[in-house]
CSV table of C-alpha atoms in Angstrom, one decimal:
chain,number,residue,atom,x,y,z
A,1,UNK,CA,-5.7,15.4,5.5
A,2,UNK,CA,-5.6,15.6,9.5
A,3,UNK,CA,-8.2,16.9,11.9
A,4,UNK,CA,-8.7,19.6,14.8
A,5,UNK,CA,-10.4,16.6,16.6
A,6,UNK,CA,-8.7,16.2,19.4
A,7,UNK,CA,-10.0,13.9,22.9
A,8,UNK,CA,-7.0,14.3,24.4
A,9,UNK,CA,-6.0,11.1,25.3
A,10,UNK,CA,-2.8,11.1,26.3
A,11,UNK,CA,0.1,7.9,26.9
A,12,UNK,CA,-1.2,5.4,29.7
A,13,UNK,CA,-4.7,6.3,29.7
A,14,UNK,CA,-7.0,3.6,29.6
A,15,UNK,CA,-10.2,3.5,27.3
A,16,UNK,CA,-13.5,1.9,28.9
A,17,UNK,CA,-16.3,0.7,26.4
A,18,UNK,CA,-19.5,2.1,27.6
A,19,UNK,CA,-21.5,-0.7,27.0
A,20,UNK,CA,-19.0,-3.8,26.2
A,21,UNK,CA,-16.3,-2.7,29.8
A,22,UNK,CA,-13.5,-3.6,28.0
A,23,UNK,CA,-10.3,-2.0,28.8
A,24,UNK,CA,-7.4,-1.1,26.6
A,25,UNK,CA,-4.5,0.5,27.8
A,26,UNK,CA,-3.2,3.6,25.0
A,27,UNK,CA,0.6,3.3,24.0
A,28,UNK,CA,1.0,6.1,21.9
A,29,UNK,CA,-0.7,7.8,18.3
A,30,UNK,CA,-0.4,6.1,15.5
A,31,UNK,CA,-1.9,8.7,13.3
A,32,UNK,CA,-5.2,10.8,12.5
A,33,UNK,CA,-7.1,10.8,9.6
A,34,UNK,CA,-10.0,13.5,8.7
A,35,UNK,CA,-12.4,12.2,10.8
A,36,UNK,CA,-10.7,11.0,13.9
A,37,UNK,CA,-7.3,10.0,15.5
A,38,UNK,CA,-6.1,6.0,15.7
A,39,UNK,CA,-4.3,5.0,18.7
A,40,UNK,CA,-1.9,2.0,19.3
A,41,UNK,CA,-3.6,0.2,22.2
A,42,UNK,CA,-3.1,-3.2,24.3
A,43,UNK,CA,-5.1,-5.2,26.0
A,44,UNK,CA,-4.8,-8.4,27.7
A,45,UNK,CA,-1.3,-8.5,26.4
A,46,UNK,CA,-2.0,-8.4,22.5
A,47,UNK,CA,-2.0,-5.0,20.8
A,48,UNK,CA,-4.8,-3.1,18.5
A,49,UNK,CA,-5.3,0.1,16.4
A,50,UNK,CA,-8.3,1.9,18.2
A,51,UNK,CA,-9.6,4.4,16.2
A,52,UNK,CA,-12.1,7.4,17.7
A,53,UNK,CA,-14.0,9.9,16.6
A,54,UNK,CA,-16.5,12.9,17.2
A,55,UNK,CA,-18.4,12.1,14.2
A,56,UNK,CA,-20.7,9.2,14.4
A,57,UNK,CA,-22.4,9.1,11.1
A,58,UNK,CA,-18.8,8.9,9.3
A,59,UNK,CA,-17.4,6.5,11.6
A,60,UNK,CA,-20.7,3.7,11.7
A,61,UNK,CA,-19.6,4.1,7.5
A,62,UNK,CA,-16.4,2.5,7.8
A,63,UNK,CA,-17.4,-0.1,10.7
A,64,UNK,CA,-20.1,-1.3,7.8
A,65,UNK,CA,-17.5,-1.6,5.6
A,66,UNK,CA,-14.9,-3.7,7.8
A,67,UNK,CA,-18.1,-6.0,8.8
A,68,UNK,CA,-18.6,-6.3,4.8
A,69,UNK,CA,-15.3,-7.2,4.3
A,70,UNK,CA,-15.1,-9.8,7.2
A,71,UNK,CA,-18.0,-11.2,6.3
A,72,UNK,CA,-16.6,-12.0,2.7
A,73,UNK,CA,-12.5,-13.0,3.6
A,74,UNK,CA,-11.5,-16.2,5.0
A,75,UNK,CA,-11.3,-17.1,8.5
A,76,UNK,CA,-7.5,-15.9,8.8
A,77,UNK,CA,-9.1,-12.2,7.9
A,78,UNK,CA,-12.3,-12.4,9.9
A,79,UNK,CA,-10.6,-11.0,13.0
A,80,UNK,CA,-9.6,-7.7,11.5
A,81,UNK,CA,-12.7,-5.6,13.5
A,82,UNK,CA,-12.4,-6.3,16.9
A,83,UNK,CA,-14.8,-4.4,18.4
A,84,UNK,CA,-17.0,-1.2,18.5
A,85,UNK,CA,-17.7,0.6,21.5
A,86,UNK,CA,-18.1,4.1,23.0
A,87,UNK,CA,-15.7,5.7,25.4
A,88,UNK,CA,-16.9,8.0,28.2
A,89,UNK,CA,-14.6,10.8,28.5
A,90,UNK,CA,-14.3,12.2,31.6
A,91,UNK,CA,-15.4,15.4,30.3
A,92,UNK,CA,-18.6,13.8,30.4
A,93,UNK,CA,-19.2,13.6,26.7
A,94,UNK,CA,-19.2,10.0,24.6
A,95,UNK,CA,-16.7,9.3,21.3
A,96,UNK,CA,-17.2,6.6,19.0
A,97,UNK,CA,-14.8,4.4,18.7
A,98,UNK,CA,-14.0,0.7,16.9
A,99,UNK,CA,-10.7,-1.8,17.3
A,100,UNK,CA,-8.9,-3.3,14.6
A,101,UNK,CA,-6.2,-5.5,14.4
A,102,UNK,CA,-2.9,-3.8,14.7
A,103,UNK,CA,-1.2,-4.2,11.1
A,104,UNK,CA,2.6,-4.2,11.6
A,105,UNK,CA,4.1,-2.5,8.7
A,106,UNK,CA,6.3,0.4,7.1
A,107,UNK,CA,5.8,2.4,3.7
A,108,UNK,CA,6.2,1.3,0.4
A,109,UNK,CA,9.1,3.6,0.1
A,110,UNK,CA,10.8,2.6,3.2
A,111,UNK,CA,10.1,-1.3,2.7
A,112,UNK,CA,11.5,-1.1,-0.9
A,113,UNK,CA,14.6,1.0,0.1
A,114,UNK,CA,15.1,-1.6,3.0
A,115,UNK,CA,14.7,-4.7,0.9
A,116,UNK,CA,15.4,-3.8,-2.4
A,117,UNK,CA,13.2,-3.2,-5.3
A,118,UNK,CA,13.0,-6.8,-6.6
A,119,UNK,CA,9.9,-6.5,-4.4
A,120,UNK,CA,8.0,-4.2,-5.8
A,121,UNK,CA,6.5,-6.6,-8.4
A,122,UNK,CA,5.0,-8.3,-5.5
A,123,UNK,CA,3.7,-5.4,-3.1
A,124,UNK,CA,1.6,-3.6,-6.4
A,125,UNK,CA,0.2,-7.1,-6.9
A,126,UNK,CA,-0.7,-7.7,-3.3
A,127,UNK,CA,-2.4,-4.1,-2.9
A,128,UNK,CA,-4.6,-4.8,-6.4
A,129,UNK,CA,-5.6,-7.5,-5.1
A,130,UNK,CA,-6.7,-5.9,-2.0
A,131,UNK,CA,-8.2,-3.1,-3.8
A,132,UNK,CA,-10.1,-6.0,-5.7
A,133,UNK,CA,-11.6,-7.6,-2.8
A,134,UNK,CA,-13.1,-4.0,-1.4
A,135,UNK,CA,-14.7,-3.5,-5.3
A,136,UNK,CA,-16.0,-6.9,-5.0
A,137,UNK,CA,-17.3,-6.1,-1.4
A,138,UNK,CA,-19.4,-3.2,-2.7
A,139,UNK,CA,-17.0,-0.5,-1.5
A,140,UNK,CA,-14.1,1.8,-3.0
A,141,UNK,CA,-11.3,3.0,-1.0
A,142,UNK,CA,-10.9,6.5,-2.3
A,143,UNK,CA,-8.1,8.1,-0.5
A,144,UNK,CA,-5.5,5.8,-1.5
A,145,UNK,CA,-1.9,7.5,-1.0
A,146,UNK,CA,1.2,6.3,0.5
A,147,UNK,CA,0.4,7.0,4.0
A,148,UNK,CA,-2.3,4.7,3.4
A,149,UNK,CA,-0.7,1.8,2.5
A,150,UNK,CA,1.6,-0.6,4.8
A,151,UNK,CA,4.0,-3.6,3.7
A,152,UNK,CA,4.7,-6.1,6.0
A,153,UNK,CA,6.7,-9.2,5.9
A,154,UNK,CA,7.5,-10.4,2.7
A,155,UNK,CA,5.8,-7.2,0.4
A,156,UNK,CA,2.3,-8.2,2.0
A,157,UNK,CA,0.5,-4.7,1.5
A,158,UNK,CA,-2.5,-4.0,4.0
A,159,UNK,CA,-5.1,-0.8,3.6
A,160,UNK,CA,-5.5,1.3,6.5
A,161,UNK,CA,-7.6,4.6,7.5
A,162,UNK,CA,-10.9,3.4,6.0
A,163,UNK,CA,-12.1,6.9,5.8
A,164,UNK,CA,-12.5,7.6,2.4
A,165,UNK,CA,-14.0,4.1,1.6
A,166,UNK,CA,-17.0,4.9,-0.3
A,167,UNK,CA,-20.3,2.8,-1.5
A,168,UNK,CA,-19.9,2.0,-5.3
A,169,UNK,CA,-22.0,4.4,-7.4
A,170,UNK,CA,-21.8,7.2,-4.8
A,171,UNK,CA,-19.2,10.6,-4.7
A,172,UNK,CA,-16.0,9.8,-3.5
A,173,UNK,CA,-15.7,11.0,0.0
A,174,UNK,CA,-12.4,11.4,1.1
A,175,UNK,CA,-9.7,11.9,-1.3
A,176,UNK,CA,-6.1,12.9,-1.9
A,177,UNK,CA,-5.3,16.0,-4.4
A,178,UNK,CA,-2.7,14.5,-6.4
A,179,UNK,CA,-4.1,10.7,-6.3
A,180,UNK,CA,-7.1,11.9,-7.3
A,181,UNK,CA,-9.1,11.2,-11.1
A,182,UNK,CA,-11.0,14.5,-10.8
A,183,UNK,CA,-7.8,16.8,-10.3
A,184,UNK,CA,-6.6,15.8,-13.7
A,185,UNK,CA,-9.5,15.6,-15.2
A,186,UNK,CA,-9.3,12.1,-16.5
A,187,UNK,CA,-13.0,11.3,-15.2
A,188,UNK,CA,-15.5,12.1,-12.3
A,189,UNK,CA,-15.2,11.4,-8.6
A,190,UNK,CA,-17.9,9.1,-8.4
A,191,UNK,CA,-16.5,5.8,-6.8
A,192,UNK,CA,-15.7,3.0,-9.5
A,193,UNK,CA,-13.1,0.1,-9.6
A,194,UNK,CA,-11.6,2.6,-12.3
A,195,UNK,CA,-11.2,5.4,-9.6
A,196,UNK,CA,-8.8,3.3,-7.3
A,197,UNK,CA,-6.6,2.2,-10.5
A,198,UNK,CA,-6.3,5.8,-11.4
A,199,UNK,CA,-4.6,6.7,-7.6
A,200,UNK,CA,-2.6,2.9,-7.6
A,201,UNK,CA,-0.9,4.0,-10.8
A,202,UNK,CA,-0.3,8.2,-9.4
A,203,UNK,CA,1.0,6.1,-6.2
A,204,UNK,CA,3.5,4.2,-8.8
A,205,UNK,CA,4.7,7.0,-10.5
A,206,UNK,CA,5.0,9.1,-7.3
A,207,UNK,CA,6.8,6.2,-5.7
A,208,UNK,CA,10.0,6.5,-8.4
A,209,UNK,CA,9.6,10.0,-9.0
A,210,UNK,CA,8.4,12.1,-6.0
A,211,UNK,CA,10.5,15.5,-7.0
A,212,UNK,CA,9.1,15.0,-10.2
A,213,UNK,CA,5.4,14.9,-9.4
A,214,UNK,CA,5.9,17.8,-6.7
A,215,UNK,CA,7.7,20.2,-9.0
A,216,UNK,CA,4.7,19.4,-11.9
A,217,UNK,CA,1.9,19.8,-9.1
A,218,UNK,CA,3.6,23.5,-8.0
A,219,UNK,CA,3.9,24.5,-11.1
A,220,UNK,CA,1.4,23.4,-13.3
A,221,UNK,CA,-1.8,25.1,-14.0
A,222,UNK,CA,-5.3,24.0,-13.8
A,223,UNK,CA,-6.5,23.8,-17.0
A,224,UNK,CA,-3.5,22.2,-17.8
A,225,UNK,CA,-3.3,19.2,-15.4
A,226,UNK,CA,-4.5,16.0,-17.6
A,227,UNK,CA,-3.2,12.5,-17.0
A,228,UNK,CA,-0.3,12.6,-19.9
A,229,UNK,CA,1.2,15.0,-17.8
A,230,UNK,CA,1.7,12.4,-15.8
A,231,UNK,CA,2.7,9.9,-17.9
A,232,UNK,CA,5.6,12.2,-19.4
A,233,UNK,CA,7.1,12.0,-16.0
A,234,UNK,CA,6.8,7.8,-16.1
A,235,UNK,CA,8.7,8.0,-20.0
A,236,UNK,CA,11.3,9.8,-18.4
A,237,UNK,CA,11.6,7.4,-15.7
A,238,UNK,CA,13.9,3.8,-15.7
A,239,UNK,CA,12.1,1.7,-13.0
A,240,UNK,CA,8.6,2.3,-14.9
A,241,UNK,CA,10.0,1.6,-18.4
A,242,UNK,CA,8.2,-1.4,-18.2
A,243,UNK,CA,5.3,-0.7,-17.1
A,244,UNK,CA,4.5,2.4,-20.0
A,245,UNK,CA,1.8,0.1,-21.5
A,246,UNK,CA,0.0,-0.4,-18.1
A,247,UNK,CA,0.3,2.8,-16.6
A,248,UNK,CA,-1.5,4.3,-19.8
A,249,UNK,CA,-4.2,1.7,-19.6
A,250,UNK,CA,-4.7,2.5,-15.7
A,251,UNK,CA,-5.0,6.6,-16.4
A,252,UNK,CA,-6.6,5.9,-18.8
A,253,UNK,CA,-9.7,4.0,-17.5
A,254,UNK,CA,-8.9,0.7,-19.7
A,255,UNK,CA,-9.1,-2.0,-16.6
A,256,UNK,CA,-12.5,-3.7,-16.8
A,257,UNK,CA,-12.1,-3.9,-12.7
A,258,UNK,CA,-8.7,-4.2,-10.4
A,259,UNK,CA,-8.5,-8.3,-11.0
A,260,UNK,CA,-8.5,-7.3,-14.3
A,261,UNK,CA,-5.4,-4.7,-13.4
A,262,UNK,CA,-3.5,-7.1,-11.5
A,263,UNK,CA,-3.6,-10.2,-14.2
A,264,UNK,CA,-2.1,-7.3,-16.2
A,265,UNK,CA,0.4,-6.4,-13.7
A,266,UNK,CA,1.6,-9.6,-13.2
A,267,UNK,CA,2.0,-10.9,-16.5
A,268,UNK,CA,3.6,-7.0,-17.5
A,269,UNK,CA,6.4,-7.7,-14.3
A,270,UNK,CA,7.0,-11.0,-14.0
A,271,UNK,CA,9.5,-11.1,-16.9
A,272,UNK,CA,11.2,-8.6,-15.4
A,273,UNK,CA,11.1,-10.4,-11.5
A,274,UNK,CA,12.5,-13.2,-13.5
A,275,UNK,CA,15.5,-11.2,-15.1
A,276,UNK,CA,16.4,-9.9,-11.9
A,277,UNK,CA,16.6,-13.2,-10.4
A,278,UNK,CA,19.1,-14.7,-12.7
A,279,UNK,CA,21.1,-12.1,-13.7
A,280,UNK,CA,23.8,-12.0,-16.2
A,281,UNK,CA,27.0,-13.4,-14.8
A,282,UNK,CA,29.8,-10.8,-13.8
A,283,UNK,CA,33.1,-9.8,-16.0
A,284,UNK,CA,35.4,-11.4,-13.5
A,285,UNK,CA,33.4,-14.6,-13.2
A,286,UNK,CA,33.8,-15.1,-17.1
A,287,UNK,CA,37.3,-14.6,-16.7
A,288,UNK,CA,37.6,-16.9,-14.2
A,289,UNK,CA,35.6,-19.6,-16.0
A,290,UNK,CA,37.8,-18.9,-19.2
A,291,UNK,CA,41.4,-19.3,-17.1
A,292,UNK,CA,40.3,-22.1,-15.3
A,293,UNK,CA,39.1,-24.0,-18.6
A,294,UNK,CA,42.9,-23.4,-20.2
A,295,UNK,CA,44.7,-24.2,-17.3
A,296,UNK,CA,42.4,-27.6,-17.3
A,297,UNK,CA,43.5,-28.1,-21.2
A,298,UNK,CA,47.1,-27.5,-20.3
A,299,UNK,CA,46.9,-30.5,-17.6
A,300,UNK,CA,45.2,-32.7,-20.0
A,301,UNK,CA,48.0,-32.3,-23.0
A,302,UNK,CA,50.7,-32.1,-20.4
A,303,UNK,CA,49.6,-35.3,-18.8
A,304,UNK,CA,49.0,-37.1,-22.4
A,305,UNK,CA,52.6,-36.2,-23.3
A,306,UNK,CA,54.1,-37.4,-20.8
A,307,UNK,CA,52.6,-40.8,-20.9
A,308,UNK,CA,53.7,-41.4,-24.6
C-alpha cells in the first residue's frame, strides 16, 4: 500500500528537528508506506531511516511501539529509535517525523536465491522469533508481507514499516490482501499472536510458489477463498513438503502464541538443515573409494608374494 503523501524532499536536502536542531542530510527514498515516506539519511557520518508523515495520530502509534519494544530488548536493541522530532518545511507547514536505525538488508527471496536455500530454516526462525517479542511487547505487526521483511548477514530477519503494528485486542490496522486472515476467511481481523502466524505461513507459501498464489488470487472467487486453498498449492510444492504439518497448524490457528510456532518450526526443519549439511556422497566419489580400495589389495598380495 503506498501514499499520495508527498513533502517533497528531494536528494541533498537537509532535515532540521524543530525542537531537538539536529540535522540529517537525505540520501535518497527508501520507500513509503500508507502513512508516510522513509528516507535514508546521515548524520555525523552514520546513516538512519527517517520516516515522515502528515498524519500525527498514526505516526505517535508506531513511536509507542518502538519505545515498548526498546524498553523490553537488550541493550544491543535499545538503540533502534533514534529520535523524534518535527521538521519545518519551508512551505511553512510541520511533518512528524522519528529516526531509526538503518537496517541493512535484502528480501527473503533475493537473500535465499543469493545464498542458497539451506538458509531458510534459519531466516523463518529468526522472524518468529521477532514476531514473538512484538506479541510479548503488547503489539501485533499486522501487515506482514515480503516487502516488510529484511535479511541481513547470516539469515538475521529485521521488521520494518511499523505501520500496521496494532495493540493486542484491537482491529488490525494496516494489512495486506493476500497475507491477510480475514480475506480467506480463516478468522477475524482483530490483532492476536494467531493473526501474524496466519501471514508468516502465506509469506512461506508465497515465497516458493508466487505464480501459484497470483494465478489462485486472480482467479478465485470470494466465497471461495478459504485457507485449504492455500494449502493445495503447499502439497503441490517440493521445498514445503516438510513443512505440511506446520503450515496446517499455522492456517489453522493451532499455535498457542509465535514461541510456540517457532519451537515447532525448528524441531519440523532441523532434520532437514541437518540432511542438507551432510549429504549423501556423489557416484564418482564411490567409485573412486571402490578403485582405490582394489588397487590397495592388489599391492598388499603382490608385495606378500613376492617376499615368499
Amino acid at each position: 500500500m503506498t501514499t499520495s503523501f508527498d513533502p517533497g524532499i528531494a536528494r541533498g536536502t537537509v532535515i532540521t528537528g524543530k525542537w531537538k536542531r539536529r540535522r540529517y542530510l537525505v540520501e535518497r527514498m527508501l520507500g513509503e508506506g500508507a502513512n508516510g515516506k522513509v528516507y535514508l539519511v546521515e548524520r555525523d557520518r552514520v546513516r538512519y531511516a527517517l520516516k515522515v508523515s502528515a498524519d500525527v495520530v498514526d505516526l505517535q502509534s508506531e513511536i509507542n511501539v518502538l519505545q515498548s519494544l526498546a524498553d523490553q530488548r537488550t541493550s544491543e536493541e535499545r538503540s533502534f529509535l533514534v529520535d523524534v522530532d518535527d521538521y519545518c518545511h519551508p512551505e511553512g507547514r510541520d511533518y512528524p517525523f522519528y529516526v531509526m536505525r538503518y537496517v541493512r538488508g535484502i528480501k527473503m527471496s533475493e537473500y535465499l536465491a543469493k545464498h542458497g536455500t539451506d538458509w531458510f530454516p534459519l531466516i523463518g526462525f529468526h522472524l518468529l522469533g521477532r514476531l514473538a517479542s512484538l506479541h510479548e511487547a503488547g503489539w501485533v505487526f499486522g501487515d506482514l508481507k515480503p516487502e516488510n521483511v529484511l535479511v541481513g548477514d547470516y539469515g538475521k530477519a529485521q521488521l520494518v514499516d511499523f505501520g500496521g503494528v496494532t495493540e493486542l485486542g484491537k482491529s488490525v490496522r494496516q494489512f495486506t490482501e493476500i497475507y491477510d486472515r480475514g480475506y480467506w476467511t480463516a478468522g477475524s481481523r482483530s490483532a492476536d499472536a494467531q493473526y501474524d502466524i496466519f501471514s508468516f505461513a502465506v509469506l512461506i507459501i508465497q515465497l516458493f510458489e508466487s505464480r501459484r498464489i497470483a494465478q489462485l488470487t486472480a482467479t478465485l472467487l470470494p466465497q471461495n477463498r478459504v485457507a485449504e486453498e492455500l494449502m493445495k498449492i503447499a502439497r503441490q510444492s517440493a521445498p514445503l513438503q516438510p513443512l505440511q504439518s506446520w503450515l496446517r497448524k499455522a492456517l489453522g490457528g493451532g499455535f498457542v502464541n509465535a514461541r510456540d510456532a517457532a519451537a515447532s518450526w525448528q524441531k519440523t526443519l532441523r532434520p532437514v538443515a541437518a540432511r542438507r549439511r551432510h549429504p549423501p556422497s556423489p557416484r564418482w566419489m564411490k567409485r573412486m573409494f571402490v578403485i582405490s580400495a582394489m588397487m590397495l589389495a592388489t599391492t598388499v598380495i603382490w608385495f606378500i608374494w613376492t617376499n615368499q
